[in-house]
Amino acid sequence: MTDSATTPPSQPMAVLPGGEVTEDGPMLAADGRPLKHSLNRALRREKLRAFLLVSPLLIFILVAFVAPIAEMLFRSVENQIVSETLPRTVVALREDQNLPEEAPGEPVYEALYTDLFIAAEYKSHTRLGSRLNYEQTGLSSLFRGTGRDVGRFDTDIYTDQFIEAEPALEDPVAWSNWMADEEIRAALPQTADVWDAWVKLTVEANEDDPLEEDVEDFVYAALYRDLANGAAPAGFPDVDVSGFETVSIKALFEESDEDWVDPQIWQVIETYSPAYTDGYFLNSIDMMNGPDGDAQMRPDDERIYLKLFWRTMWMSLAITFSCIVLGYPIAYLLSTLPLRSANVLMILVLLPFWTSLLVRTSAWKVLLQQQGVINDTLVWLGIVSDANRLTLINNATGTMIAMTHILLPFMILPLYSVMKTIPPSYMRAAKSMGANDWTAFWRVFFPLSIPGIGAGSILAFILSIGYYITPEIVGGTSGVFISNRIAYHISSSLNWGLAAALGSILLALVLTLYWLYDRIVGIDNVKLGG
Amino acid sequence: MNITRLLTASTALVATATIASAESHVEMANEMTIVSWGGAYQESQLKAYVEPYQEMHPEVSITWDESSAEAVAKLRAQNEAGNVTWDLVDATAADAMRLCDEGLAMEIDPDEDLAPAPDGTPASEDFGEEMLVSDCFIPQIAYSYTFGYRNDVAEWDGKEPTSVCDVFDTETFPGQRSLEKRPHNNLEWALICDGVPYEEVYDVLETEEGQDRAFAKLDTIKDETIWWSSGADTPQLLADGEVVFGSTYNGRLFSLIVEQDQPVNMMWDTQSYDLDGWIIPEGLDEASLARVKDFLYFATDTQRLADQAKYISYGPARKSSAPLVGEHAELGIDMAPHMPTNPENSKGAFVQNYEWWADYRDDLDAKFQAWLAQ
């Protein structure tokens, strides 16, 4: 339709509905506009109407399906948590020269002290700890433990010395007046920044009025640093800090946990400080960000995902193939039997659909286990000896058997519906022209049934690639899929970033395979129904 | 409806809402959603805590949600969506610690929120530090991972396993074993049977060599092991004779041995303790919180915890409850000998280190899965 509308008029001369004949000009419609435009406009209106008609469904799909999936997949690169929880530390770390050979200098620890104090009040430090623990074992308890200690750090010596030197510094109201003065703020940048954070924290997390609370120690610590740097703003009490007793915040952290002076810890924090990370994707292909920032393979004893991706792929293909092998004869039988008996058989095919998936999978356990029905029968028949019972479950074999059974109807139904449309007269014609049964089937019937195989294969393959519950129950260790790990990271380890990365890769793999399938077989050759 | 009327109506609504919220300081919500594990365990909570509470407060209606197995993930999702629909969640100690770390569970003050023991001992002492493993965790029961074994295996020539290390002895005790498909407990048992004293297990497991040592020990039975992921697996495998040894929760073995009378015996040696209890989700409104706290104060008192043991063989978390444990509600047998906390059973017990596992879970799980896949 689109083609015919946009094809330019093949003749320069034409007769219009009005009987008017134009020469060499564009063909005109009754209203005098060029026919091409009119047609386009009508077409556009039609398209718009069609679009409006489908738009409720489209919006629903976008909101309820595409957006949540996109949001979930986005987590695979998202990493704001580090820079949001430790904003000052991240900046200070960027300027630090000590890494990677040794632990960072005092300014980083000063920044960390403020950040961690605030994070501990919001209780967000433990969340950061569990995030970083995915990259470096031990960070979870490091943050939990020091988060508990940080409120009791001995930084009150600054507070005491300041108040002793200038009692007005104890008064939060006076503080808020100073901190409203732009010049003072500019002269005391660290203090102003930390003061704002403290006010925000007091109001938000503690729901107190900052004008009635004691100013926290970390504000005085920041003030000391500003004044020690030589700031002397007008309007602010003139305190000489040169004689002040000082305390090393680095030492306080080391006292809380000596891991804080381990450069490796800081390397991890620095590597994961940007807002976006490739770490989850690297992890999902058994790689990691090495100490020098380059991607490298994980140690041998931690590589699982590539193996699982590969296993998921080949087992899904094998399951699809066994579905074809088992399903094709059944579908053929169904399509050639008289309707009455075909219907009875059809019910048998559909029966598994009406039984709970868990029940069906558990039934396989009873059948397949070593003391199960199949092994018992084989031993009784003397085919296998009692000592060498077959291992049919809790391995890849178990997954293949149970999944083939579960996915079989998805193969049989499209096959059946396509075979139903192949007229029996074709086979008779082939035979009447001298083909034997096999030739007639192979040269006539089988090629016509290929669209059904295509549809069934796509259904069975895509379903099996994301299957979770059956491999979990009967798969043991050698028959589990990548989806089992995704489920584990979603519900047990809470590493949603990694789960999202694994899911993205799986999605990309399926789309690639679909594209390949379209190139090789052609998606037009797929028929789900007559 | 014109604008003025609309405005008046909405002002009235806001006013009522304000009054309602002002009143809620004393009022308690009459609906409560409790999340638990389903099955016999949830039944025991219903009988021991909820039904007596509802007798006292007939106006309260309770909705059960059997989502405890996915509690952490679901609570996180609810929290991110800004719509927490649960009032009280039953969780294992490890999950409670994670929920606390994630800021999804509320911190509690045991002495203020929980009832003292009948003799006046404050709750924090009655539970004890070994039970109050996280600031958000309100312990209910101690359960344990133990081994059950078939007592009719012909190849064993009448010998009976007495120690967890017999699980690793495939010469004397041939047959298949079932172990859980995650590193917890398995690595500890492997090290203990490799000669590491209890108190050094986690120090050893922290090192690369220690982990290799544990995996090497597990390697000796890897070919004879079926790995389970659901608590119902081991009882089924034992009952069918598919395995001769199997680890699972002691309550599952109790029902297999005592209630279903299968030819299986319990091996308490080196049982590994774990805890289960309540957490209150962060972000409840005042009325719901008041109701939850009222319920918890009642449901975790000495008598209630002891009552639960009538229905399931898990040990009450309070020291003061132990002497009150009575008989099984239906079978009429004395429950004390079936409790993991019973002195006779807890002699060789091993206590999991939750804090340690919170750090090493991700790392060791990756290694464990890689090891399984080899």
mmCIF file of N, CA and C in Angstrom, chain A residues 71 75 123 125-127 130 133-134 137-142 144-145 148 300-304 307 311 365 369-372 393-394 471-472 475-477 480 485 488-496, chain B residues 69-70 72-73 76-77 79-80 97-98 100-104 107 135 176 181 208 212 226-227 229 233 236-237 240-242 282 355 358-363 365-374:
data_model
loop_
_atom_site.group_PDB
_atom_site.id
_atom_site.type_symbol
_atom_site.label_atom_id
_atom_site.label_comp_id
_atom_site.label_asym_id
_atom_site.label_seq_id
_atom_site.Cartn_x
_atom_site.Cartn_y
_atom_site.Cartn_z
ATOM 1 N N GLU A 71 14.633 -0.302 33.471
ATOM 2 C CA GLU A 71 15.083 0.190 34.771
ATOM 3 C C GLU A 71 15.964 -0.864 35.452
ATOM 4 N N ARG A 75 20.472 -1.071 36.148
ATOM 5 C CA ARG A 75 21.234 -1.324 37.368
ATOM 6 C C ARG A 75 22.578 -1.999 37.090
ATOM 7 N N LYS A 123 22.333 5.804 58.343
ATOM 8 C CA LYS A 123 22.440 4.339 58.245
ATOM 9 C C LYS A 123 22.639 3.878 56.809
ATOM 10 N N HIS A 125 25.789 3.666 55.555
ATOM 11 C CA HIS A 125 27.158 3.148 55.428
ATOM 12 C C HIS A 125 27.178 1.636 55.258
ATOM 13 N N THR A 126 26.221 0.940 55.883
ATOM 14 C CA THR A 126 26.203 -0.519 55.774
ATOM 15 C C THR A 126 25.793 -0.940 54.365
ATOM 16 N N ARG A 127 24.923 -0.121 53.767
ATOM 17 C CA ARG A 127 24.499 -0.429 52.400
ATOM 18 C C ARG A 127 25.697 -0.307 51.450
ATOM 19 N N SER A 130 27.915 -3.325 51.927
ATOM 20 C CA SER A 130 27.536 -4.555 51.203
ATOM 21 C C SER A 130 27.769 -4.396 49.708
ATOM 22 N N ASN A 133 31.449 -4.906 49.231
ATOM 23 C CA ASN A 133 31.853 -6.265 49.590
ATOM 24 C C ASN A 133 31.775 -7.217 48.389
ATOM 25 N N TYR A 134 30.957 -6.852 47.382
ATOM 26 C CA TYR A 134 30.923 -7.672 46.166
ATOM 27 C C TYR A 134 32.278 -7.656 45.475
ATOM 28 N N THR A 137 36.180 -8.768 49.580
ATOM 29 C CA THR A 137 35.676 -9.413 50.781
ATOM 30 C C THR A 137 36.170 -8.704 52.028
ATOM 31 N N GLY A 138 35.275 -8.474 52.975
ATOM 32 C CA GLY A 138 35.670 -7.874 54.241
ATOM 33 C C GLY A 138 35.205 -6.440 54.399
ATOM 34 N N LEU A 139 34.816 -5.795 53.284
ATOM 35 C CA LEU A 139 34.418 -4.393 53.392
ATOM 36 C C LEU A 139 33.084 -4.232 54.111
ATOM 37 N N SER A 140 32.264 -5.255 54.053
ATOM 38 C CA SER A 140 30.970 -5.172 54.718
ATOM 39 C C SER A 140 31.147 -4.936 56.213
ATOM 40 N N SER A 141 31.946 -5.776 56.861
ATOM 41 C CA SER A 141 32.095 -5.615 58.306
ATOM 42 C C SER A 141 32.981 -4.428 58.634
ATOM 43 N N LEU A 142 33.864 -4.057 57.705
ATOM 44 C CA LEU A 142 34.705 -2.878 57.937
ATOM 45 C C LEU A 142 33.829 -1.639 58.088
ATOM 46 N N ARG A 144 30.534 -1.636 58.669
ATOM 47 C CA ARG A 144 29.598 -1.798 59.781
ATOM 48 C C ARG A 144 30.283 -1.472 61.102
ATOM 49 N N GLY A 145 31.499 -2.021 61.277
ATOM 50 C CA GLY A 145 32.212 -1.834 62.536
ATOM 51 C C GLY A 145 32.631 -0.388 62.754
ATOM 52 N N ARG A 148 29.985 2.076 63.566
ATOM 53 C CA ARG A 148 29.608 2.073 64.977
ATOM 54 C C ARG A 148 30.578 2.941 65.781
ATOM 55 N N ASP A 300 41.022 -18.953 38.503
ATOM 56 C CA ASP A 300 40.350 -20.146 37.997
ATOM 57 C C ASP A 300 39.219 -20.643 38.880
ATOM 58 N N ASP A 301 39.453 -20.574 40.199
ATOM 59 C CA ASP A 301 38.466 -21.181 41.091
ATOM 60 C C ASP A 301 37.259 -20.287 41.336
ATOM 61 N N GLU A 302 37.165 -19.153 40.614
ATOM 62 C CA GLU A 302 35.969 -18.316 40.768
ATOM 63 C C GLU A 302 35.239 -18.134 39.448
ATOM 64 N N ARG A 303 35.660 -18.879 38.426
ATOM 65 C CA ARG A 303 35.001 -18.688 37.121
ATOM 66 C C ARG A 303 33.792 -19.598 37.013
ATOM 67 N N ILE A 304 32.621 -19.019 36.865
ATOM 68 C CA ILE A 304 31.440 -19.853 36.697
ATOM 69 C C ILE A 304 30.546 -19.397 35.559
ATOM 70 N N LYS A 307 30.912 -20.569 31.816
ATOM 71 C CA LYS A 307 30.555 -21.980 31.767
ATOM 72 C C LYS A 307 29.025 -22.143 31.786
ATOM 73 N N ARG A 311 26.611 -23.621 29.004
ATOM 74 C CA ARG A 311 25.773 -24.783 29.315
ATOM 75 C C ARG A 311 24.302 -24.486 29.022
ATOM 76 N N LYS A 365 11.300 -36.738 39.959
ATOM 77 C CA LYS A 365 12.231 -37.168 41.007
ATOM 78 C C LYS A 365 11.937 -38.601 41.417
ATOM 79 N N GLN A 369 15.058 -41.104 40.354
ATOM 80 C CA GLN A 369 16.137 -41.250 41.334
ATOM 81 C C GLN A 369 16.635 -42.696 41.394
ATOM 82 N N GLN A 370 17.775 -42.895 42.078
ATOM 83 C CA GLN A 370 18.417 -44.207 42.009
ATOM 84 C C GLN A 370 17.564 -45.297 42.644
ATOM 85 N N GLN A 371 16.789 -44.926 43.654
ATOM 86 C CA GLN A 371 15.862 -45.897 44.234
ATOM 87 C C GLN A 371 14.469 -45.675 43.653
ATOM 88 N N GLY A 372 14.417 -45.084 42.456
ATOM 89 C CA GLY A 372 13.126 -44.719 41.887
ATOM 90 C C GLY A 372 12.542 -45.791 40.989
ATOM 91 N N ILE A 393 19.154 -38.375 37.652
ATOM 92 C CA ILE A 393 18.635 -37.104 38.153
ATOM 93 C C ILE A 393 19.723 -36.412 38.967
ATOM 94 N N ASN A 394 19.482 -35.127 39.264
ATOM 95 C CA ASN A 394 20.470 -34.284 39.924
ATOM 96 C C ASN A 394 21.710 -34.118 39.058
ATOM 97 N N PRO A 471 15.402 -26.773 36.476
ATOM 98 C CA PRO A 471 16.822 -27.045 36.722
ATOM 99 C C PRO A 471 17.178 -26.978 38.201
ATOM 100 N N GLU A 472 16.545 -26.074 38.922
ATOM 101 C CA GLU A 472 16.856 -25.935 40.346
ATOM 102 C C GLU A 472 16.506 -27.221 41.097
ATOM 103 N N GLY A 475 18.287 -30.396 38.658
ATOM 104 C CA GLY A 475 19.548 -30.200 37.957
ATOM 105 C C GLY A 475 20.799 -30.544 38.741
ATOM 106 N N GLY A 476 20.684 -30.732 40.052
ATOM 107 C CA GLY A 476 21.882 -31.003 40.840
ATOM 108 C C GLY A 476 22.893 -29.887 40.656
ATOM 109 N N THR A 477 24.135 -30.246 40.338
ATOM 110 C CA THR A 477 25.127 -29.204 40.104
ATOM 111 C C THR A 477 25.461 -29.055 38.634
ATOM 112 N N VAL A 480 22.277 -27.059 36.208
ATOM 113 C CA VAL A 480 21.622 -25.772 36.478
ATOM 114 C C VAL A 480 22.000 -24.771 35.395
ATOM 115 N N ARG A 485 21.474 -18.717 38.671
ATOM 116 C CA ARG A 485 22.385 -17.754 39.309
ATOM 117 C C ARG A 485 21.737 -16.376 39.356
ATOM 118 N N TYR A 488 19.497 -16.398 42.186
ATOM 119 C CA TYR A 488 20.247 -16.352 43.430
ATOM 120 C C TYR A 488 20.673 -14.923 43.747
ATOM 121 N N HIS A 489 21.157 -14.207 42.727
ATOM 122 C CA HIS A 489 21.631 -12.843 42.995
ATOM 123 C C HIS A 489 20.480 -11.884 43.249
ATOM 124 N N ILE A 490 19.316 -12.177 42.702
ATOM 125 C CA ILE A 490 18.174 -11.309 42.973
ATOM 126 C C ILE A 490 17.670 -11.537 44.397
ATOM 127 N N SER A 491 17.508 -12.799 44.781
ATOM 128 C CA SER A 491 16.790 -13.027 46.035
ATOM 129 C C SER A 491 17.704 -13.371 47.204
ATOM 130 N N SER A 492 18.892 -13.895 46.972
ATOM 131 C CA SER A 492 19.727 -14.263 48.115
ATOM 132 C C SER A 492 20.889 -13.304 48.339
ATOM 133 N N SER A 493 21.721 -13.113 47.317
ATOM 134 C CA SER A 493 22.905 -12.290 47.574
ATOM 135 C C SER A 493 22.593 -10.803 47.460
ATOM 136 N N LEU A 494 21.439 -10.463 46.889
ATOM 137 C CA LEU A 494 21.000 -9.076 46.713
ATOM 138 C C LEU A 494 21.907 -8.279 45.801
ATOM 139 N N ASN A 495 22.751 -8.985 45.028
ATOM 140 C CA ASN A 495 23.617 -8.292 44.086
ATOM 141 C C ASN A 495 22.836 -8.039 42.804
ATOM 142 N N TRP A 496 21.916 -7.070 42.871
ATOM 143 C CA TRP A 496 21.017 -6.837 41.739
ATOM 144 C C TRP A 496 21.771 -6.338 40.525
ATOM 145 N N ALA B 69 11.201 -16.721 52.643
ATOM 146 C CA ALA B 69 12.375 -17.165 51.900
ATOM 147 C C ALA B 69 12.909 -16.067 50.990
ATOM 148 N N GLU B 70 12.019 -15.199 50.504
ATOM 149 C CA GLU B 70 12.484 -14.101 49.641
ATOM 150 C C GLU B 70 12.322 -12.765 50.341
ATOM 151 N N VAL B 72 14.190 -10.699 52.025
ATOM 152 C CA VAL B 72 15.143 -9.610 51.852
ATOM 153 C C VAL B 72 14.920 -8.922 50.503
ATOM 154 N N ALA B 73 14.815 -9.720 49.459
ATOM 155 C CA ALA B 73 14.646 -9.136 48.128
ATOM 156 C C ALA B 73 13.317 -8.400 48.015
ATOM 157 N N ARG B 76 13.297 -5.144 49.939
ATOM 158 C CA ARG B 76 14.085 -4.138 49.251
ATOM 159 C C ARG B 76 13.272 -3.533 48.115
ATOM 160 N N ALA B 77 12.568 -4.400 47.378
ATOM 161 C CA ALA B 77 11.748 -3.906 46.272
ATOM 162 C C ALA B 77 10.623 -3.017 46.788
ATOM 163 N N ASN B 79 10.605 -1.316 49.499
ATOM 164 C CA ASN B 79 11.189 -0.080 49.997
ATOM 165 C C ASN B 79 11.511 0.867 48.840
ATOM 166 N N GLU B 80 12.057 0.314 47.748
ATOM 167 C CA GLU B 80 12.386 1.165 46.606
ATOM 168 C C GLU B 80 11.132 1.727 45.962
ATOM 169 N N MET B 97 20.393 -9.538 59.630
ATOM 170 C CA MET B 97 21.582 -8.710 59.625
ATOM 171 C C MET B 97 21.680 -7.942 58.305
ATOM 172 N N ARG B 98 21.366 -8.643 57.205
ATOM 173 C CA ARG B 98 21.415 -7.992 55.904
ATOM 174 C C ARG B 98 20.366 -6.894 55.806
ATOM 175 N N CYS B 100 19.147 -5.200 58.178
ATOM 176 C CA CYS B 100 19.597 -4.109 59.037
ATOM 177 C C CYS B 100 20.658 -3.287 58.304
ATOM 178 N N ASP B 101 21.603 -3.983 57.674
ATOM 179 C CA ASP B 101 22.656 -3.304 56.916
ATOM 180 C C ASP B 101 22.078 -2.468 55.790
ATOM 181 N N GLU B 102 21.034 -2.973 55.167
ATOM 182 C CA GLU B 102 20.438 -2.273 54.028
ATOM 183 C C GLU B 102 19.526 -1.135 54.488
ATOM 184 N N GLY B 103 19.350 -0.999 55.801
ATOM 185 C CA GLY B 103 18.451 0.036 56.292
ATOM 186 C C GLY B 103 16.992 -0.302 56.060
ATOM 187 N N LEU B 104 16.682 -1.592 55.890
ATOM 188 C CA LEU B 104 15.300 -1.982 55.601
ATOM 189 C C LEU B 104 14.560 -2.435 56.851
ATOM 190 N N GLU B 107 15.807 -0.657 63.949
ATOM 191 C CA GLU B 107 16.580 -1.069 65.118
ATOM 192 C C GLU B 107 15.660 -1.110 66.323
ATOM 193 N N ASP B 135 21.218 -5.476 65.562
ATOM 194 C CA ASP B 135 20.422 -4.457 66.261
ATOM 195 C C ASP B 135 18.953 -4.507 65.881
ATOM 196 N N GLN B 176 25.292 -42.729 49.584
ATOM 197 C CA GLN B 176 25.219 -41.329 49.166
ATOM 198 C C GLN B 176 24.897 -40.429 50.350
ATOM 199 N N LYS B 181 23.293 -26.997 49.063
ATOM 200 C CA LYS B 181 23.987 -26.447 47.907
ATOM 201 C C LYS B 181 24.446 -25.019 48.172
ATOM 202 N N GLU B 208 43.318 -18.305 52.184
ATOM 203 C CA GLU B 208 43.236 -19.047 50.928
ATOM 204 C C GLU B 208 43.504 -20.535 51.164
ATOM 205 N N ASP B 212 41.088 -23.809 50.612
ATOM 206 C CA ASP B 212 41.488 -24.962 49.801
ATOM 207 C C ASP B 212 41.389 -26.249 50.611
ATOM 208 N N ILE B 226 24.580 -35.635 46.959
ATOM 209 C CA ILE B 226 23.475 -34.965 46.263
ATOM 210 C C ILE B 226 23.301 -33.626 46.967
ATOM 211 N N TRP B 227 23.241 -32.549 46.201
ATOM 212 C CA TRP B 227 23.187 -31.212 46.812
ATOM 213 C C TRP B 227 21.752 -30.735 46.868
ATOM 214 N N SER B 229 18.614 -27.964 47.834
ATOM 215 C CA SER B 229 18.387 -26.525 47.957
ATOM 216 C C SER B 229 17.095 -26.223 48.693
ATOM 217 N N ASP B 233 14.092 -31.578 50.806
ATOM 218 C CA ASP B 233 14.806 -32.560 49.993
ATOM 219 C C ASP B 233 15.388 -33.701 50.815
ATOM 220 N N GLN B 236 13.009 -36.343 52.176
ATOM 221 C CA GLN B 236 12.509 -37.208 51.095
ATOM 222 C C GLN B 236 13.586 -38.193 50.664
ATOM 223 N N LEU B 237 14.822 -37.691 50.512
ATOM 224 C CA LEU B 237 15.914 -38.555 50.060
ATOM 225 C C LEU B 237 16.211 -39.643 51.088
ATOM 226 N N ASP B 240 13.327 -42.254 51.060
ATOM 227 C CA ASP B 240 13.368 -43.133 49.901
ATOM 228 C C ASP B 240 14.609 -44.010 49.871
ATOM 229 N N GLY B 241 15.510 -43.808 50.828
ATOM 230 C CA GLY B 241 16.743 -44.590 50.826
ATOM 231 C C GLY B 241 17.715 -44.136 49.763
ATOM 232 N N GLU B 242 17.471 -42.967 49.196
ATOM 233 C CA GLU B 242 18.344 -42.432 48.152
ATOM 234 C C GLU B 242 19.698 -42.030 48.745
ATOM 235 N N GLU B 282 11.397 -1.071 58.213
ATOM 236 C CA GLU B 282 11.551 0.368 58.370
ATOM 237 C C GLU B 282 10.422 1.064 57.617
ATOM 238 N N GLU B 355 28.456 -12.526 61.428
ATOM 239 C CA GLU B 355 29.203 -11.353 60.981
ATOM 240 C C GLU B 355 30.259 -11.778 59.953
ATOM 241 N N ALA B 358 28.657 -12.560 56.683
ATOM 242 C CA ALA B 358 28.210 -11.371 55.964
ATOM 243 C C ALA B 358 29.336 -10.845 55.084
ATOM 244 N N ASP B 359 30.578 -10.989 55.547
ATOM 245 C CA ASP B 359 31.723 -10.542 54.761
ATOM 246 C C ASP B 359 32.075 -11.524 53.660
ATOM 247 N N TYR B 360 32.065 -12.813 53.983
ATOM 248 C CA TYR B 360 32.656 -13.785 53.072
ATOM 249 C C TYR B 360 31.642 -14.490 52.186
ATOM 250 N N ARG B 361 30.352 -14.161 52.366
ATOM 251 C CA ARG B 361 29.322 -14.873 51.618
ATOM 252 C C ARG B 361 29.561 -14.824 50.119
ATOM 253 N N ASP B 362 29.749 -13.598 49.587
ATOM 254 C CA ASP B 362 29.848 -13.437 48.135
ATOM 255 C C ASP B 362 31.058 -14.166 47.575
ATOM 256 N N ASP B 363 32.183 -13.964 48.258
ATOM 257 C CA ASP B 363 33.428 -14.545 47.807
ATOM 258 C C ASP B 363 33.364 -16.072 47.824
ATOM 259 N N ASP B 365 30.770 -17.988 48.103
ATOM 260 C CA ASP B 365 29.724 -18.563 47.282
ATOM 261 C C ASP B 365 30.202 -18.732 45.848
ATOM 262 N N ALA B 366 30.910 -17.721 45.340
ATOM 263 C CA ALA B 366 31.458 -17.839 43.980
ATOM 264 C C ALA B 366 32.396 -19.038 43.902
ATOM 265 N N LYS B 367 33.265 -19.170 44.925
ATOM 266 C CA LYS B 367 34.211 -20.290 44.916
ATOM 267 C C LYS B 367 33.471 -21.623 45.023
ATOM 268 N N PHE B 368 32.461 -21.647 45.880
ATOM 269 C CA PHE B 368 31.720 -22.886 46.100
ATOM 270 C C PHE B 368 31.012 -23.313 44.808
ATOM 271 N N GLN B 369 30.378 -22.357 44.146
ATOM 272 C CA GLN B 369 29.673 -22.687 42.904
ATOM 273 C C GLN B 369 30.655 -23.147 41.831
ATOM 274 N N ALA B 370 31.807 -22.473 41.773
ATOM 275 C CA ALA B 370 32.816 -22.875 40.790
ATOM 276 C C ALA B 370 33.309 -24.287 41.097
ATOM 277 N N TRP B 371 33.472 -24.555 42.390
ATOM 278 C CA TRP B 371 33.924 -25.889 42.800
ATOM 279 C C TRP B 371 32.880 -26.950 42.437
ATOM 280 N N LEU B 372 31.610 -26.619 42.668
ATOM 281 C CA LEU B 372 30.547 -27.569 42.326
ATOM 282 C C LEU B 372 30.516 -27.845 40.825
ATOM 283 N N ALA B 373 30.789 -26.780 40.043
ATOM 284 C CA ALA B 373 30.671 -26.925 38.589
ATOM 285 C C ALA B 373 31.852 -27.676 37.977
ATOM 286 N N GLN B 374 32.945 -27.826 38.745
ATOM 287 C CA GLN B 374 34.140 -28.490 38.181
ATOM 288 C C GLN B 374 33.878 -29.964 37.877
#
